[in-house]
């Protein structure tokens, strides 16, 4: 699906998810922000002061004129389909930073198998962001649930906060995972 197609899909749902995530971020936090249309909706709702570290060109452009956001853009090999930088240079840059919270988008999420990605380079960046952050937040709409992609990122036990647009029956109860359902 094209970038325009992803951005147009479930626009109101992504906006609600973005509002829910942004409302929980403490002022002054340092964030790793993943790429993708849902994370772009999260980024649009953020209030500074914040430091945002991202490999997403779209998120960087969104913040380029914001004085209340200290922006760090991770370079590397450009992926025009996913609109992000990835590869060994990006991974090396991620290790230079520490974040309070890594906020990841979702390619596919399965209750038993966890978070997975369709591209190896994207999975690598997601894993590196998780490794360099204190808290791990995941944002997913219902179209990403009960699915798997080839590249494993993390198990649900590695996630602290899960933001969804509707309840997920297959999830079960994990006291270590805080689940937040966006208001309809």
Coordinates of C-alpha atoms in Angstrom, one line a residue:
X1 CA 0.0 0.0 0.0
X2 CA 1.3 3.5 -0.8
X3 CA 2.1 6.1 1.8
X4 CA -1.0 8.1 0.8
X5 CA -3.1 5.0 1.2
X6 CA -1.8 4.2 4.7
X7 CA -2.2 7.8 5.8
X8 CA -5.8 7.8 4.6
X9 CA -6.7 4.5 6.2
X10 CA -8.5 4.8 9.6
X11 CA -7.6 8.5 9.9
X12 CA -9.9 9.2 12.9
X13 CA -8.8 6.0 14.7
X14 CA -5.2 7.1 14.3
X15 CA -6.0 10.6 15.6
X16 CA -7.7 9.1 18.7
X17 CA -4.8 6.8 19.3
X18 CA -2.4 9.7 18.9
X19 CA -4.4 11.8 21.5
X20 CA -4.4 9.0 24.0
X21 CA -0.6 8.3 23.7
X22 CA 0.3 12.0 23.7
X23 CA -1.7 12.7 26.9
X24 CA 0.4 10.2 28.8
X25 CA 3.8 11.5 27.9
X26 CA 5.5 13.5 30.7
X27 CA 6.8 17.0 29.8
X28 CA 10.5 17.0 29.2
X29 CA 10.7 13.4 28.1
X30 CA 13.1 12.0 25.6
X31 CA 11.3 9.8 23.1
X32 CA 12.3 7.4 20.3
X33 CA 9.5 7.7 17.8
X34 CA 9.1 4.9 15.2
X35 CA 8.0 5.6 11.6
X36 CA 4.6 5.0 10.1
X37 CA 1.2 6.7 9.6
X38 CA 0.0 5.9 13.2
X39 CA 3.2 7.3 14.7
X40 CA 2.8 10.4 12.6
X41 CA -0.7 10.8 14.1
X42 CA 0.9 10.4 17.6
X43 CA 3.6 13.0 16.7
X44 CA 1.0 15.5 15.6
X45 CA -0.5 15.5 19.1
X46 CA 2.7 15.9 21.1
X47 CA 3.2 18.9 23.3
X48 CA 6.6 20.1 24.2
X49 CA 9.0 20.5 25.7
X50 CA 10.2 17.1 24.5
X51 CA 13.3 15.6 22.8
X52 CA 12.3 13.4 19.8
X53 CA 14.7 10.9 18.2
X54 CA 13.4 9.4 15.0
X55 CA 14.4 7.7 11.8
X56 CA 11.1 9.0 10.1
X57 CA 11.5 11.8 7.6
X58 CA 7.7 12.6 7.9
X59 CA 8.0 13.0 11.7
X60 CA 11.1 15.1 11.3
X61 CA 9.4 17.4 8.8
X62 CA 6.4 17.7 11.2
X63 CA 8.7 18.9 13.9
X64 CA 11.1 21.0 11.8
X65 CA 9.6 24.3 12.8
X66 CA 8.7 23.4 16.4
X67 CA 10.8 25.3 19.0
X68 CA 9.4 23.2 21.8
X69 CA 10.7 20.0 20.3
X70 CA 14.4 19.2 20.2
X71 CA 14.6 17.0 17.1
X72 CA 17.2 14.4 16.4
X73 CA 16.9 12.7 13.0
X74 CA 18.7 9.3 12.7
X75 CA 20.2 9.0 9.2
X76 CA 21.2 5.9 7.3
X77 CA 20.0 4.2 4.2
X78 CA 16.7 5.7 2.9
X79 CA 13.7 3.4 2.5
X80 CA 11.3 5.3 0.2
X81 CA 8.4 2.8 0.7
X82 CA 8.4 3.0 4.5
X83 CA 9.7 6.6 4.6
X84 CA 12.4 5.9 7.1
X85 CA 16.1 5.6 7.5
X86 CA 17.5 2.1 8.4
X87 CA 20.6 0.0 8.1
X88 CA 23.9 -0.2 10.0
X89 CA 24.4 3.5 10.1
X90 CA 21.0 4.0 11.7
X91 CA 21.6 1.2 14.2
X92 CA 24.9 2.7 15.2
X93 CA 23.3 6.1 15.8
X94 CA 20.5 4.7 17.9
X95 CA 23.1 3.3 20.4
X96 CA 24.4 6.8 21.0
X97 CA 21.2 7.9 22.6
X98 CA 19.0 6.9 25.6
X99 CA 15.3 7.6 25.7
X100 CA 12.7 7.6 28.5
X101 CA 10.2 6.0 26.2
X102 CA 10.3 4.2 22.9
X103 CA 7.0 4.5 21.1
X104 CA 6.7 1.9 18.3
X105 CA 4.1 1.5 15.5
X106 CA 2.9 -2.0 14.6
X107 CA 3.3 -3.9 11.4
X108 CA 1.8 -7.1 13.0
X109 CA 0.9 -8.1 16.5
X110 CA 0.1 -11.6 17.8
X111 CA -0.9 -12.4 21.4
X112 CA 1.5 -15.4 21.5
X113 CA 4.2 -14.4 19.1
X114 CA 4.4 -10.7 19.8
X115 CA 5.4 -7.8 17.6
X116 CA 6.8 -8.5 14.1
X117 CA 7.8 -6.5 11.1
X118 CA 7.6 -7.0 7.3
X119 CA 11.1 -5.7 6.7
X120 CA 14.3 -6.8 8.4
X121 CA 15.8 -3.3 8.6
X122 CA 12.6 -1.9 10.2
X123 CA 12.7 -4.7 12.8
X124 CA 16.3 -4.0 13.6
X125 CA 15.6 -0.3 14.2
X126 CA 12.6 -1.1 16.4
X127 CA 14.7 -3.6 18.5
X128 CA 17.5 -1.1 18.9
X129 CA 15.1 1.6 20.1
X130 CA 13.6 -0.8 22.6
X131 CA 17.1 -1.7 23.9
X132 CA 18.0 2.0 24.3
X133 CA 14.9 3.1 26.2
X134 CA 13.5 2.7 29.7
X135 CA 9.9 2.2 28.8
X136 CA 8.4 0.5 25.8
X137 CA 5.1 1.7 24.3
X138 CA 3.3 0.1 21.4
X139 CA 0.5 1.6 19.3
X140 CA -1.8 -0.6 17.1
X141 CA -5.1 -0.3 15.4
X142 CA -7.3 -3.4 15.0
X143 CA -6.1 -4.2 11.5
X144 CA -2.6 -5.1 12.9
X145 CA -3.9 -7.6 15.5
X146 CA -3.7 -11.4 15.2
X147 CA -1.1 -11.1 12.5
X148 CA 2.6 -12.1 12.1
X149 CA 5.3 -10.9 9.7
X150 CA 8.7 -12.6 9.1
X151 CA 10.9 -10.4 11.3
X152 CA 10.4 -10.8 15.1
X153 CA 10.8 -7.5 17.1
X154 CA 9.7 -8.3 20.7
X155 CA 7.3 -10.3 22.8
X156 CA 4.4 -8.7 24.5
X157 CA 6.2 -9.3 27.8
X158 CA 8.8 -6.7 26.6
X159 CA 6.1 -4.0 26.2
X160 CA 5.0 -1.8 29.1
X161 CA 2.0 0.1 27.5
X162 CA -0.2 -1.1 24.7
X163 CA -2.5 1.4 23.0
X164 CA -5.4 0.0 21.0
X165 CA -8.4 1.3 19.2
X166 CA -10.7 -1.5 20.6
X167 CA -10.5 -4.4 23.1
X168 CA -8.5 -7.4 22.0
X169 CA -10.1 -10.6 23.2
X170 CA -7.0 -12.8 22.4
X171 CA -4.7 -10.7 24.6
X172 CA -5.5 -12.3 28.0
X173 CA -4.3 -10.8 31.2
X174 CA -0.7 -9.8 31.9
X175 CA -0.3 -7.7 35.0
X176 CA 2.9 -6.2 33.7
X177 CA 1.2 -4.8 30.5
X178 CA -1.0 -1.7 30.8
X179 CA -3.6 -1.7 28.0
X180 CA -5.2 1.5 26.9
X181 CA -8.2 1.6 24.6
X182 CA -8.8 4.9 22.7
X183 CA -12.2 6.5 23.1
X184 CA -14.5 6.0 20.1

